Tab-separated table of C-alpha atoms and ligand atoms in Angstrom:
chain	number	residue	atom	x	y	z
A	841	MET	CA	-48.517	-42.773	-19.167
A	842	ALA	CA	-44.794	-42.214	-18.928
A	843	GLU	CA	-45.372	-38.579	-18.021
A	844	THR	CA	-47.484	-39.347	-14.968
A	845	ALA	CA	-45.041	-41.890	-13.626
A	846	GLN	CA	-42.361	-39.265	-13.265
A	847	ALA	CA	-42.398	-36.819	-10.437
A	848	LEU	CA	-44.070	-33.659	-11.591
A	849	THR	CA	-42.566	-30.401	-10.481
A	850	LEU	CA	-44.808	-27.531	-11.376
A	851	ALA	CA	-43.974	-23.880	-11.751
A	852	VAL	CA	-45.995	-20.830	-12.690
A	853	GLY	CA	-46.497	-20.682	-16.450
A	854	ASP	CA	-46.307	-24.460	-17.004
A	855	ARG	CA	-48.881	-25.904	-19.334
A	856	VAL	CA	-50.374	-29.073	-17.982
A	857	VAL	CA	-53.155	-31.470	-18.877
A	858	TYR	CA	-55.823	-32.207	-16.323
A	859	PRO	CA	-57.268	-35.579	-17.377
A	860	ASN	CA	-60.748	-35.275	-18.861
A	861	GLN	CA	-60.655	-31.494	-18.422
A	862	GLY	CA	-58.077	-30.225	-20.857
A	863	VAL	CA	-55.065	-27.993	-21.103
A	864	CYS	CA	-54.463	-25.708	-18.121
A	865	ARG	CA	-51.802	-23.177	-17.275
A	866	VAL	CA	-50.336	-23.040	-13.780
A	867	THR	CA	-51.018	-19.586	-12.365
A	868	SER	CA	-49.654	-19.985	-8.864
A	869	VAL	CA	-47.940	-22.418	-6.506
A	870	GLU	CA	-48.358	-21.210	-2.932
A	871	SER	CA	-48.351	-22.462	0.602
A	872	LYS	CA	-51.408	-22.000	2.764
A	873	GLU	CA	-52.268	-22.706	6.365
A	874	VAL	CA	-55.102	-25.188	6.527
A	875	ALA	CA	-56.198	-26.405	9.965
A	876	GLY	CA	-52.786	-25.743	11.437
A	877	GLN	CA	-50.963	-27.478	8.592
A	878	THR	CA	-48.963	-25.859	5.842
A	879	LEU	CA	-50.069	-27.170	2.467
A	880	THR	CA	-48.876	-26.226	-0.983
A	881	PHE	CA	-51.586	-25.569	-3.540
A	882	VAL	CA	-51.241	-25.433	-7.281
A	883	THR	CA	-53.724	-23.153	-9.009
A	884	MET	CA	-54.416	-23.637	-12.690
A	885	LYS	CA	-56.534	-21.918	-15.274
A	886	ARG	CA	-58.123	-23.958	-18.029
A	887	GLU	CA	-57.009	-22.384	-21.281
A	888	GLU	CA	-60.172	-22.802	-23.278
A	889	ASP	CA	-62.489	-20.999	-20.889
A	890	GLY	CA	-60.473	-19.651	-17.984
A	891	ALA	CA	-62.062	-21.970	-15.395
A	892	VAL	CA	-59.865	-22.095	-12.278
A	893	VAL	CA	-58.808	-25.280	-10.493
A	894	MET	CA	-56.850	-25.472	-7.251
A	895	VAL	CA	-55.186	-28.722	-6.260
A	896	PRO	CA	-52.994	-29.611	-3.256
A	897	GLU	CA	-49.530	-30.336	-4.585
A	898	ALA	CA	-49.597	-33.749	-2.891
A	899	LYS	CA	-52.587	-34.738	-5.020
A	900	VAL	CA	-51.134	-33.685	-8.341
A	901	ARG	CA	-49.880	-37.149	-9.213
A	902	SER	CA	-52.900	-39.109	-8.088
A	903	ILE	CA	-55.115	-36.872	-10.193
A	904	GLY	CA	-53.019	-37.812	-13.195
A	905	LEU	CA	-52.005	-34.256	-13.941
A	906	ARG	CA	-49.226	-34.237	-16.502
A	907	LYS	CA	-47.230	-31.870	-18.653
A	908	VAL	CA	-48.533	-31.194	-22.169
A	909	ALA	CA	-47.255	-33.912	-24.513
A	910	GLY	CA	-43.878	-33.298	-26.096
A	911	ARG	CA	-42.764	-33.626	-29.681
A	912	ALA	CA	-41.840	-37.301	-29.317
A	913	ASP	CA	-45.313	-38.121	-27.935
A	914	VAL	CA	-46.895	-36.276	-30.846
A	915	GLU	CA	-44.821	-38.232	-33.330
A	916	ARG	CA	-45.800	-41.499	-31.677
A	917	VAL	CA	-49.447	-40.501	-31.870
A	918	PHE	CA	-49.233	-39.751	-35.577
A	919	SER	CA	-47.526	-43.034	-36.344
A	920	PHE	CA	-50.252	-44.779	-34.362
A	921	LEU	CA	-52.939	-42.917	-36.316
A	922	ARG	CA	-51.253	-43.919	-39.570
A	923	SER	CA	-50.874	-47.565	-38.555
A	924	ASP	CA	-53.330	-50.260	-39.587
A	925	SER	CA	-56.737	-49.913	-37.999
A	926	ASP	CA	-57.094	-50.508	-34.335
A	927	LYS	CA	-60.145	-52.720	-33.861
A	928	ALA	CA	-62.270	-51.811	-30.904
A	929	ASN	CA	-63.541	-54.536	-28.648
A	930	LEU	CA	-67.017	-55.575	-29.752
A	931	ASP	CA	-67.974	-56.183	-26.139
A	932	TRP	CA	-69.219	-52.756	-25.171
A	933	LYS	CA	-68.549	-53.249	-21.465
A	934	GLN	CA	-64.898	-54.056	-22.001
A	935	ARG	CA	-64.653	-51.260	-24.512
A	936	ALA	CA	-66.152	-48.812	-22.041
A	937	ARG	CA	-63.727	-49.799	-19.330
A	938	THR	CA	-60.715	-49.559	-21.609
A	939	ASN	CA	-61.821	-46.184	-22.879
A	940	VAL	CA	-62.373	-44.745	-19.406
A	941	GLU	CA	-58.816	-45.760	-18.536
A	942	ARG	CA	-57.465	-44.318	-21.756
A	943	MET	CA	-59.220	-41.035	-21.103
A	944	SER	CA	-57.988	-40.615	-17.543
A	945	GLN	CA	-54.583	-42.276	-17.591
A	946	GLY	CA	-53.611	-42.818	-21.183
A	947	GLY	CA	-52.024	-39.476	-21.941
A	948	LEU	CA	-52.164	-38.065	-25.453
A	949	MET	CA	-51.891	-41.571	-26.891
A	950	GLY	CA	-54.902	-42.682	-24.851
A	951	LEU	CA	-56.985	-39.916	-26.400
A	952	ALA	CA	-55.827	-40.915	-29.873
A	953	GLU	CA	-56.708	-44.533	-29.127
A	954	VAL	CA	-60.234	-43.601	-28.097
A	955	VAL	CA	-60.743	-41.464	-31.201
A	956	LYS	CA	-59.366	-44.000	-33.623
A	957	GLY	CA	-60.962	-46.999	-31.935
A	958	LEU	CA	-64.408	-45.433	-32.015
A	959	GLN	CA	-63.943	-44.153	-35.538
A	960	VAL	CA	-63.118	-47.626	-36.806
A	961	LEU	CA	-66.037	-49.056	-34.846
A	962	SER	CA	-68.351	-46.463	-36.404
A	963	GLU	CA	-67.371	-47.848	-39.787
A	964	LEU	CA	-69.016	-51.079	-38.708
A	965	ARG	CA	-72.104	-49.550	-37.088
A	966	PRO	CA	-73.300	-46.196	-35.767
A	967	LEU	CA	-72.091	-45.396	-32.274
A	968	PRO	CA	-74.632	-45.278	-29.459
A	969	THR	CA	-75.199	-41.806	-28.030
A	970	LYS	CA	-72.858	-42.199	-25.042
A	971	GLU	CA	-69.999	-43.342	-27.204
A	972	ARG	CA	-70.662	-40.637	-29.729
A	973	GLU	CA	-70.291	-38.137	-26.889
A	974	LEU	CA	-67.156	-39.849	-25.668
A	975	TYR	CA	-65.778	-39.683	-29.196
A	976	ASP	CA	-66.351	-35.942	-29.315
A	977	ASN	CA	-64.833	-35.383	-25.870
A	978	ALA	CA	-61.764	-37.412	-26.743
A	979	ARG	CA	-61.442	-35.568	-30.047
A	980	HIS	CA	-61.797	-32.226	-28.289
A	981	LEU	CA	-59.106	-33.059	-25.730
A	982	LEU	CA	-56.795	-34.580	-28.333
A	983	VAL	CA	-57.062	-31.562	-30.605
A	984	ALA	CA	-56.559	-29.082	-27.762
A	985	GLU	CA	-53.463	-30.860	-26.469
A	986	LEU	CA	-51.980	-31.275	-29.943
A	987	ALA	CA	-52.568	-27.593	-30.605
A	988	ALA	CA	-50.868	-26.703	-27.308
A	989	SER	CA	-47.980	-29.040	-27.971
A	990	LEU	CA	-47.381	-27.927	-31.547
A	991	HIS	CA	-48.238	-24.258	-30.932
A	992	VAL	CA	-50.788	-24.258	-33.734
A	993	ALA	CA	-54.459	-23.348	-33.952
A	994	GLU	CA	-56.956	-26.029	-32.959
A	995	VAL	CA	-58.345	-26.292	-36.484
A	996	ASP	CA	-54.865	-27.024	-37.779
A	997	ALA	CA	-54.426	-29.701	-35.132
A	998	GLU	CA	-57.788	-31.232	-35.988
A	999	ASP	CA	-57.110	-31.161	-39.717
A	1000	SER	CA	-53.707	-32.735	-39.221
A	1001	VAL	CA	-55.316	-35.648	-37.361
A	1002	ASP	CA	-58.118	-36.035	-39.878
A	1003	LEU	CA	-55.881	-35.816	-42.894
A	1004	VAL	CA	-54.574	-39.147	-41.608
A	1005	LEU	CA	-57.870	-40.634	-40.384
A	1006	PHE	CA	-59.957	-39.470	-43.375
A	1007	PRO	CA	-57.520	-39.299	-46.300
A	1008	PRO	CA	-58.473	-36.896	-49.139
A	1009	GLY	CA	-60.316	-38.352	-52.070
A	1010	ARG	CA	-61.157	-41.565	-50.292
A	1011	GLU	CA	-64.534	-43.009	-49.406
A	1012	ARG	CA	-65.314	-44.092	-45.906
A	1013	PRO	CA	-64.395	-47.772	-45.522
A	1014	LYS	CA	-67.052	-50.305	-44.634
A	1015	ARG	CA	-66.134	-52.844	-41.980
A	1016	THR	CA	-67.392	-56.290	-41.181
A	1017	ALA	CA	-67.839	-57.744	-37.707
A	1018	GLU	CA	-65.414	-60.500	-38.719
A	1019	GLU	CA	-62.555	-58.010	-38.969
A	1020	PHE	CA	-63.154	-57.035	-35.373
A	1021	ARG	CA	-63.536	-60.595	-34.161
A	1022	SER	CA	-60.266	-61.775	-35.657
A	1023	ALA	CA	-58.449	-58.724	-34.285
A	1024	ALA	CA	-59.877	-59.198	-30.804
A	1025	GLY	CA	-58.796	-62.835	-30.586
A	1026	ASP	CA	-60.484	-64.233	-27.519
A	1027	GLU	CA	-63.932	-62.732	-27.848
A	1028	ASP	CA	-65.477	-63.726	-24.543
A	1029	GLY	CA	-62.657	-62.227	-22.539
A	1030	MET	CA	-63.178	-61.821	-18.841
A	1031	GLU	CA	-66.408	-61.161	-17.114
A	1032	LEU	CA	-66.795	-57.788	-15.510
A	1033	GLY	CA	-67.950	-57.294	-11.988
A	1034	GLU	CA	-70.148	-54.635	-10.517
A	1035	ASP	CA	-67.272	-52.181	-10.575
A	1036	LEU	CA	-68.576	-51.066	-13.931
A	1037	LEU	CA	-71.091	-49.046	-12.008
A	1038	GLU	CA	-68.155	-46.949	-10.968
A	1039	LEU	CA	-68.212	-45.366	-14.369
A	1040	GLY	CA	-70.711	-43.023	-12.879
A	1041	GLY	CA	-73.434	-43.684	-15.370
A	1042	GLU	CA	-71.202	-43.151	-18.341
A	1043	MET	CA	-72.320	-46.505	-19.665
A	1044	ASP	CA	-75.654	-47.035	-18.099
A	1045	LEU	CA	-77.213	-49.105	-20.818
A	1046	ALA	CA	-78.220	-52.679	-20.332
A	1047	PRO	CA	-75.814	-54.859	-22.326
A	1048	GLU	CA	-78.472	-55.889	-24.789
A	1049	ALA	CA	-79.613	-52.316	-25.175
A	1050	GLU	CA	-76.443	-51.229	-26.895
A	1051	PRO	CA	-77.009	-52.529	-30.416
A	1052	GLU	CA	-80.563	-51.325	-30.239
A	1053	GLU	CA	-79.578	-47.845	-29.275
A	1054	ALA	CA	-77.053	-47.834	-32.056
A	1055	GLN	CA	-79.818	-48.704	-34.424
A	1056	ALA	CA	-82.073	-46.031	-32.982
A	1057	GLU	CA	-79.273	-43.562	-33.580
A	1058	ALA	CA	-79.009	-44.652	-37.170
A	1059	GLU	CA	-82.712	-44.076	-37.694
A	1060	GLU	CA	-82.621	-40.825	-35.832
A	1061	ALA	CA	-79.802	-39.434	-37.877
A	1062	VAL	CA	-81.816	-39.704	-41.039
A	1063	PRO	CA	-83.020	-36.297	-42.163
A	1064	ALA	CA	-85.019	-36.529	-45.331
A	1065	PRO	CA	-86.741	-39.353	-47.144
A	1066	LYS	CA	-84.073	-39.288	-49.795
A	1067	ALA	CA	-81.228	-39.752	-47.333
A	1068	LYS	CA	-83.281	-42.349	-45.517
A	1069	GLY	CA	-83.267	-44.462	-48.614
A	1070	ALA	CA	-79.505	-44.236	-48.729
A	1071	ALA	CA	-79.169	-45.203	-45.092
A	1072	LYS	CA	-81.459	-48.162	-45.599
A	1073	GLY	CA	-79.285	-49.305	-48.448
A	1074	LYS	CA	-76.338	-49.311	-46.107
A	1075	ALA	CA	-78.228	-51.142	-43.420
A	1076	GLU	CA	-78.896	-53.916	-45.892
A	1077	LYS	CA	-75.179	-54.571	-46.126
A	1078	LYS	CA	-74.800	-55.100	-42.407
A	1079	ALA	CA	-73.072	-58.156	-41.038
A	1080	PRO	CA	-75.238	-60.983	-39.676
A	1081	ALA	CA	-74.743	-60.016	-36.054
A	1082	GLU	CA	-75.954	-56.543	-36.843
A	1083	LYS	CA	-78.966	-57.748	-38.746
A	1084	LYS	CA	-80.389	-59.267	-35.627
A	1085	ALA	CA	-80.195	-55.914	-33.918
A	1086	ALA	CA	-81.571	-54.149	-36.955
A	1087	ALA	CA	-84.481	-56.548	-37.054
A	1088	LYS	CA	-85.441	-55.577	-33.545
A	1089	LYS	CA	-87.738	-52.651	-33.501
A	1090	ALA	CA	-85.770	-49.474	-33.001
A	1091	ALA	CA	-86.345	-47.810	-29.670
A	1092	PRO	CA	-88.551	-44.755	-29.867
A	1093	ARG	CA	-86.651	-41.664	-30.887
A	1094	GLY	CA	-84.726	-41.169	-27.645
A	1095	GLU	CA	-86.053	-37.826	-26.451
A	1096	LYS	CA	-82.831	-35.932	-26.997
A	1097	LYS	CA	-80.099	-36.703	-24.528
A	1098	PRO	CA	-80.250	-36.859	-20.765
A	1099	ALA	CA	-81.087	-33.280	-19.875
A	1100	ALA	CA	-79.159	-32.007	-22.875
A	1101	LYS	CA	-75.872	-31.746	-21.057
A	1102	PRO	CA	-75.114	-28.100	-20.553
A	1103	GLU	CA	-71.426	-28.131	-21.286
A	1104	LYS	CA	-68.938	-30.415	-22.887
A	1105	LYS	CA	-66.813	-30.251	-19.762
A	1106	ALA	CA	-69.685	-31.309	-17.626
A	1107	ALA	CA	-70.026	-34.220	-19.986
A	1108	ALA	CA	-66.430	-35.203	-19.533
A	1109	LYS	CA	-66.806	-35.309	-15.788
A	1110	PRO	CA	-68.942	-38.368	-15.239
A	1111	ALA	CA	-66.243	-40.488	-16.802
A	1112	LYS	CA	-63.878	-39.412	-14.084
A	1113	LYS	CA	-63.484	-41.771	-11.185
A	1114	PRO	CA	-64.451	-40.364	-7.830
A	1115	ALA	CA	-60.913	-40.834	-6.556
A	1116	ALA	CA	-59.670	-38.378	-9.119
A	1117	LYS	CA	-61.658	-35.510	-7.703
A	1118	PRO	CA	-59.489	-32.612	-6.722
A	1119	ALA	CA	-59.594	-31.720	-3.083
A	1120	ALA	CA	-60.307	-28.103	-3.724
A	1121	LYS	CA	-61.755	-27.242	-7.046
A	1122	LYS	CA	-62.999	-23.867	-7.979
A	1123	VAL	CA	-64.243	-24.901	-11.390
A	1124	PRO	CA	-67.843	-23.844	-11.525
A	1125	ALA	CA	-70.318	-26.507	-12.558
A	1126	LYS	CA	-70.653	-24.526	-15.715
A	1127	PRO	CA	-67.288	-23.158	-16.720
A	1128	ALA	CA	-67.406	-19.452	-17.237
A	1129	LYS	CA	-68.383	-18.263	-20.653
A	1130	ARG	CA	-65.495	-17.790	-22.908
A	1131	LYS	CA	-63.990	-14.394	-23.672
B	1041	MET	CA	-77.254	-13.903	-36.286
B	1042	ILE	CA	-75.143	-14.942	-39.258
B	1043	ARG	CA	-73.927	-11.978	-41.288
B	1044	LEU	CA	-72.961	-12.946	-44.786
B	1045	VAL	CA	-70.406	-10.748	-46.516
B	1046	THR	CA	-69.748	-11.294	-50.217
B	1047	LEU	CA	-66.236	-10.700	-51.528
B	1048	ASP	CA	-67.258	-11.218	-55.178
B	1049	ALA	CA	-70.385	-10.656	-57.215
B	1050	TYR	CA	-73.169	-13.204	-56.707
B	1051	ASP	CA	-76.700	-13.425	-58.013
B	1052	PRO	CA	-78.963	-12.121	-55.202
B	1053	LYS	CA	-81.088	-15.251	-55.645
B	1054	VAL	CA	-78.090	-17.390	-54.672
B	1055	ILE	CA	-77.399	-15.283	-51.603
B	1056	ASP	CA	-81.021	-15.407	-50.605
B	1057	ARG	CA	-81.143	-19.185	-50.890
B	1058	LEU	CA	-77.863	-19.598	-49.044
B	1059	CYS	CA	-79.192	-17.498	-46.167
B	1060	LYS	CA	-82.312	-19.655	-46.018
B	1061	VAL	CA	-80.300	-22.874	-45.852
B	1062	LEU	CA	-78.080	-21.491	-43.076
B	1063	TYR	CA	-81.111	-20.294	-41.158
B	1064	THR	CA	-82.620	-23.768	-41.372
B	1065	ALA	CA	-79.360	-25.455	-40.382
B	1066	PHE	CA	-78.578	-23.368	-37.310
B	1067	GLY	CA	-81.929	-21.903	-36.361
B	1068	VAL	CA	-80.468	-18.401	-36.270
B	1069	GLY	CA	-81.185	-15.577	-38.659
B	1070	CYS	CA	-78.901	-15.004	-41.620
B	1071	GLU	CA	-78.696	-11.800	-43.626
B	1072	HIS	CA	-76.567	-10.387	-46.360
B	1073	ALA	CA	-74.501	-7.688	-44.675
B	1074	GLY	CA	-73.104	-6.369	-47.970
B	1075	ASP	CA	-70.113	-6.600	-50.270
B	1076	MET	CA	-66.494	-6.081	-49.423
B	1077	SER	CA	-63.457	-5.978	-51.653
B	1078	LEU	CA	-60.615	-8.416	-51.309
B	1079	PRO	CA	-57.657	-6.996	-49.406
B	1080	ALA	CA	-54.802	-5.585	-51.464
B	1081	GLY	CA	-51.523	-7.449	-51.499
B	1082	GLN	CA	-53.029	-10.930	-51.452
B	1083	HIS	CA	-53.485	-12.998	-54.575
B	1084	GLU	CA	-55.333	-16.020	-55.830
B	1085	PRO	CA	-55.040	-18.770	-54.720
B	1086	PHE	CA	-55.494	-17.123	-51.351
B	1087	ASP	CA	-54.130	-18.268	-48.056
B	1088	ALA	CA	-57.441	-18.684	-46.248
B	1089	GLN	CA	-56.047	-17.932	-42.819
B	1090	GLU	CA	-54.263	-14.775	-43.987
B	1091	LEU	CA	-57.259	-13.635	-45.994
B	1092	LEU	CA	-59.589	-14.030	-43.046
B	1093	LYS	CA	-57.146	-12.137	-40.850
B	1094	ALA	CA	-56.935	-9.235	-43.307
B	1095	LEU	CA	-60.675	-8.835	-43.826
B	1096	PRO	CA	-62.365	-6.111	-41.817
B	1097	SER	CA	-65.479	-7.043	-39.846
B	1098	PRO	CA	-68.829	-5.474	-40.573
B	1099	ARG	CA	-70.821	-4.118	-37.658
B	1100	ALA	CA	-72.028	-7.045	-35.600
B	1101	TYR	CA	-73.101	-8.079	-32.117
B	1102	ALA	CA	-70.862	-10.141	-29.860
B	1103	ASP	CA	-72.623	-13.434	-30.532
B	1104	ASP	CA	-72.966	-12.847	-34.287
B	1105	LYS	CA	-70.981	-14.938	-36.717
B	1106	ILE	CA	-69.617	-13.428	-39.886
B	1107	LEU	CA	-69.372	-15.551	-42.992
B	1108	TYR	CA	-67.296	-14.277	-45.916
B	1109	LEU	CA	-68.057	-15.781	-49.295
B	1110	THR	CA	-65.639	-15.661	-52.203
B	1111	SER	CA	-65.537	-17.261	-55.630
B	1112	ARG	CA	-61.709	-17.277	-55.569
B	1113	LYS	CA	-59.558	-20.315	-55.054
B	1114	LEU	CA	-57.947	-21.022	-51.693
B	1115	LYS	CA	-54.503	-22.543	-51.289
B	1116	PRO	CA	-54.154	-25.960	-49.629
B	1117	ARG	CA	-53.150	-25.464	-46.003
B	1118	SER	CA	-49.975	-26.947	-44.653
B	1119	VAL	CA	-50.316	-28.882	-41.408
B	1120	ILE	CA	-47.956	-31.257	-39.635
B	1121	SER	CA	-49.301	-34.349	-41.414
B	1122	GLY	CA	-49.480	-32.868	-44.915
B	1123	GLU	CA	-51.482	-30.514	-47.124
B	1124	VAL	CA	-55.173	-29.982	-46.449
B	1125	PRO	CA	-57.287	-29.154	-49.508
B	1126	CYS	CA	-58.981	-25.894	-48.560
B	1127	SER	CA	-62.541	-24.865	-49.341
B	1128	GLY	CA	-62.888	-22.542	-46.379
B	1129	PHE	CA	-61.527	-21.681	-42.998
B	1130	ALA	CA	-62.668	-20.770	-39.501
B	1131	ASN	CA	-61.050	-20.858	-36.114
B	1132	GLN	CA	-62.654	-23.122	-33.558
B	1133	ASN	CA	-65.005	-20.943	-31.508
B	1134	GLY	CA	-63.972	-17.899	-33.549
B	1135	PRO	CA	-66.350	-15.165	-34.704
B	1136	ARG	CA	-65.600	-15.387	-38.419
B	1137	ALA	CA	-65.613	-17.960	-41.184
B	1138	LEU	CA	-64.564	-17.923	-44.807
B	1139	VAL	CA	-65.923	-20.125	-47.551
B	1140	SER	CA	-65.007	-20.376	-51.208
B	1141	SER	CA	-67.333	-21.331	-54.036
B	1142	ALA	CA	-64.405	-21.862	-56.424
B	1143	GLY	CA	-65.172	-25.570	-56.650
B	1144	VAL	CA	-68.647	-24.830	-58.029
B	1145	LYS	CA	-69.047	-23.732	-61.652
B	1146	ASP	CA	-72.615	-22.493	-61.378
B	1147	PRO	CA	-73.403	-21.198	-57.898
B	1148	GLU	CA	-77.124	-21.496	-58.493
B	1149	ALA	CA	-76.939	-25.143	-59.477
B	1150	GLY	CA	-74.219	-25.873	-56.924
B	1151	LEU	CA	-75.783	-24.013	-54.038
B	1152	LYS	CA	-76.090	-27.131	-51.918
B	1153	GLN	CA	-72.351	-27.701	-52.125
B	1154	ILE	CA	-71.517	-24.101	-51.187
B	1155	ALA	CA	-74.002	-24.204	-48.320
B	1156	ARG	CA	-72.613	-27.495	-47.029
B	1157	HIS	CA	-69.107	-26.034	-46.856
B	1158	ALA	CA	-70.467	-22.874	-45.246
B	1159	MET	CA	-72.267	-24.984	-42.627
B	1160	HIS	CA	-69.001	-26.774	-41.945
B	1161	GLN	CA	-67.001	-23.613	-41.335
B	1162	LEU	CA	-69.750	-21.962	-39.306
B	1163	GLY	CA	-70.033	-25.209	-37.347
B	1164	HIS	CA	-66.417	-24.782	-36.258
B	1165	THR	CA	-67.194	-21.279	-35.021
B	1166	TRP	CA	-69.840	-22.862	-32.782
B	1167	GLU	CA	-67.245	-25.358	-31.575
B	1168	LEU	CA	-68.308	-28.353	-33.596
B	1169	HIS	CA	-65.572	-30.830	-34.355
B	1170	HIS	CA	-65.371	-33.144	-37.334
B	1171	CYS	CA	-68.035	-35.792	-37.427
B	1172	LEU	CA	-68.125	-39.525	-38.146
B	1173	ASP	CA	-71.244	-39.412	-40.283
B	1174	PRO	CA	-70.410	-38.928	-43.977
B	1175	ARG	CA	-73.832	-37.360	-44.534
B	1176	CYS	CA	-73.139	-34.650	-41.971
B	1177	ALA	CA	-71.716	-31.279	-43.008
B	1178	MET	CA	-69.100	-31.652	-40.258
B	1179	TYR	CA	-67.556	-34.687	-41.959
B	1180	PRO	CA	-64.038	-33.768	-43.174
B	1181	PRO	CA	-64.776	-31.688	-46.288
B	1182	TRP	CA	-61.870	-32.972	-48.377
B	1183	THR	CA	-63.212	-36.526	-48.484
B	1184	LEU	CA	-64.610	-38.023	-51.655
B	1185	PRO	CA	-68.365	-38.042	-51.083
B	1186	TYR	CA	-68.488	-34.708	-49.275
B	1187	ASP	CA	-69.356	-32.341	-52.127
B	1188	GLY	CA	-72.305	-34.419	-53.267
B	1189	GLY	CA	-73.881	-34.478	-49.811
B	1190	ASP	CA	-76.893	-32.692	-48.426
B	1191	THR	CA	-77.092	-29.577	-46.304
B	1192	PHE	CA	-77.501	-31.728	-43.245
B	1193	PHE	CA	-76.248	-32.050	-39.673
B	1194	ASP	CA	-76.642	-35.392	-37.930
B	1195	THR	CA	-78.397	-35.471	-34.558
B	1196	PHE	CA	-75.202	-35.093	-32.571
B	1197	CYS	CA	-73.942	-32.023	-34.414
B	1198	ARG	CA	-77.356	-30.420	-34.584
B	1199	ASP	CA	-77.904	-30.822	-30.841
B	1200	LYS	CA	-74.412	-29.588	-30.044
B	1201	SER	CA	-74.718	-26.511	-32.248
B	1202	GLU	CA	-78.109	-25.702	-30.716
B	1203	GLN	CA	-76.558	-25.885	-27.255
B	1204	ARG	CA	-73.649	-23.666	-28.228
B	1205	ILE	CA	-75.907	-21.114	-29.819
B	1206	ARG	CA	-78.159	-21.058	-26.752
B	1207	LEU	CA	-75.129	-20.723	-24.491
B	1208	ALA	CA	-73.667	-17.885	-26.563
B	1209	LYS	CA	-76.950	-16.001	-26.372
B	1210	SER	CA	-77.315	-16.299	-22.601
C	42	ZN	ZN1	-63.249	-28.677	-40.576
C	43	ZN	ZN1	-72.222	-34.527	-37.417
């Protein structure tokens, strides 16, 4: 957000955030001759796995590269996390679009908004697979950046977030669809055009398929007959809108996920808009194995 | 392979059952690698992070995970937003995890609870984050219903841990 709007001067050793990819450290800033032109390239190494990315300096801003969040950003994020629940949009298409923007342009706060928004939504109904993956990606990026910003271990960063989101000694709240409706105000909102397809398959469900998939997830997540009983009990308490979906026959146990995505980073990529692709990127499709 | 190291005396039956649960949860072998004594100079309640740092590692392969089990109490951990009640500790993607059974009076009767916490900490070593499903072992372990839950990973966490384990092996 504010960070990307400012000019970004990068030097070796700087820690930056590559949207949807994570925390990187600048390893070199050098000029190179390319087709008779002198271009400056910034080379970065992703901290979690050492994957290398090279970006022309002129593209740094359009990619949304930014410095790791500072103390003030972190404080803002924690007061947001502590604030009264942020109700996600019940229209999954609008929610998807907002979340893609938050992930790529929202800075640290955008990541926190995705995490909290989807958490609160999950207290109403189970998240469909794609959103569950998005939740984990956002959480992963949020935790990594917080850890980098605060100079603490990732587990400490994650626990500090969850101490706020899941307070000790408290049960998970149960939400009603009404809470979300009143928070959203104008429910119908605007109609979305075909540009949704730009999400690169991140949200490739038919609109009416979403509640069904959520239901399928709920069924799928049930391990043993005993737990199944418990889950059923919960399903009984669902809001009217949900009941309709629950009444529909659950889709057959979705054969795992699309080609069991090989890497979390690969999973983060589809959400990225084509325009954000770096001109020269040495990141292997599968980032190198850690350590 | 999960190598379980006991820092206090446990009934072999408990250890055997714990290994079986962990094997079922992760699909990788689990064996008792022996006993170890607690490091000198540290006292109960232990600082989990410091304790884990001070413990020597048994012989293990690169993709093995080591799980230390103690019956001693662990100190709440201080983080930026407050104090985290502590039943165990592991670094994300780290090779070692620590879990305490101090919250369980009878380890045989409370095995499920110990195993659930062990699954949680080992889950972090395979890069799992906290989960939204209260039934899942990766749900934040300080929450109210956690201790009474099953030794269970939801579909998301199970699939993710399987992927990580496969990736670590290759
Ligand atoms: Zn944890
Ligand atoms: Zn889970």
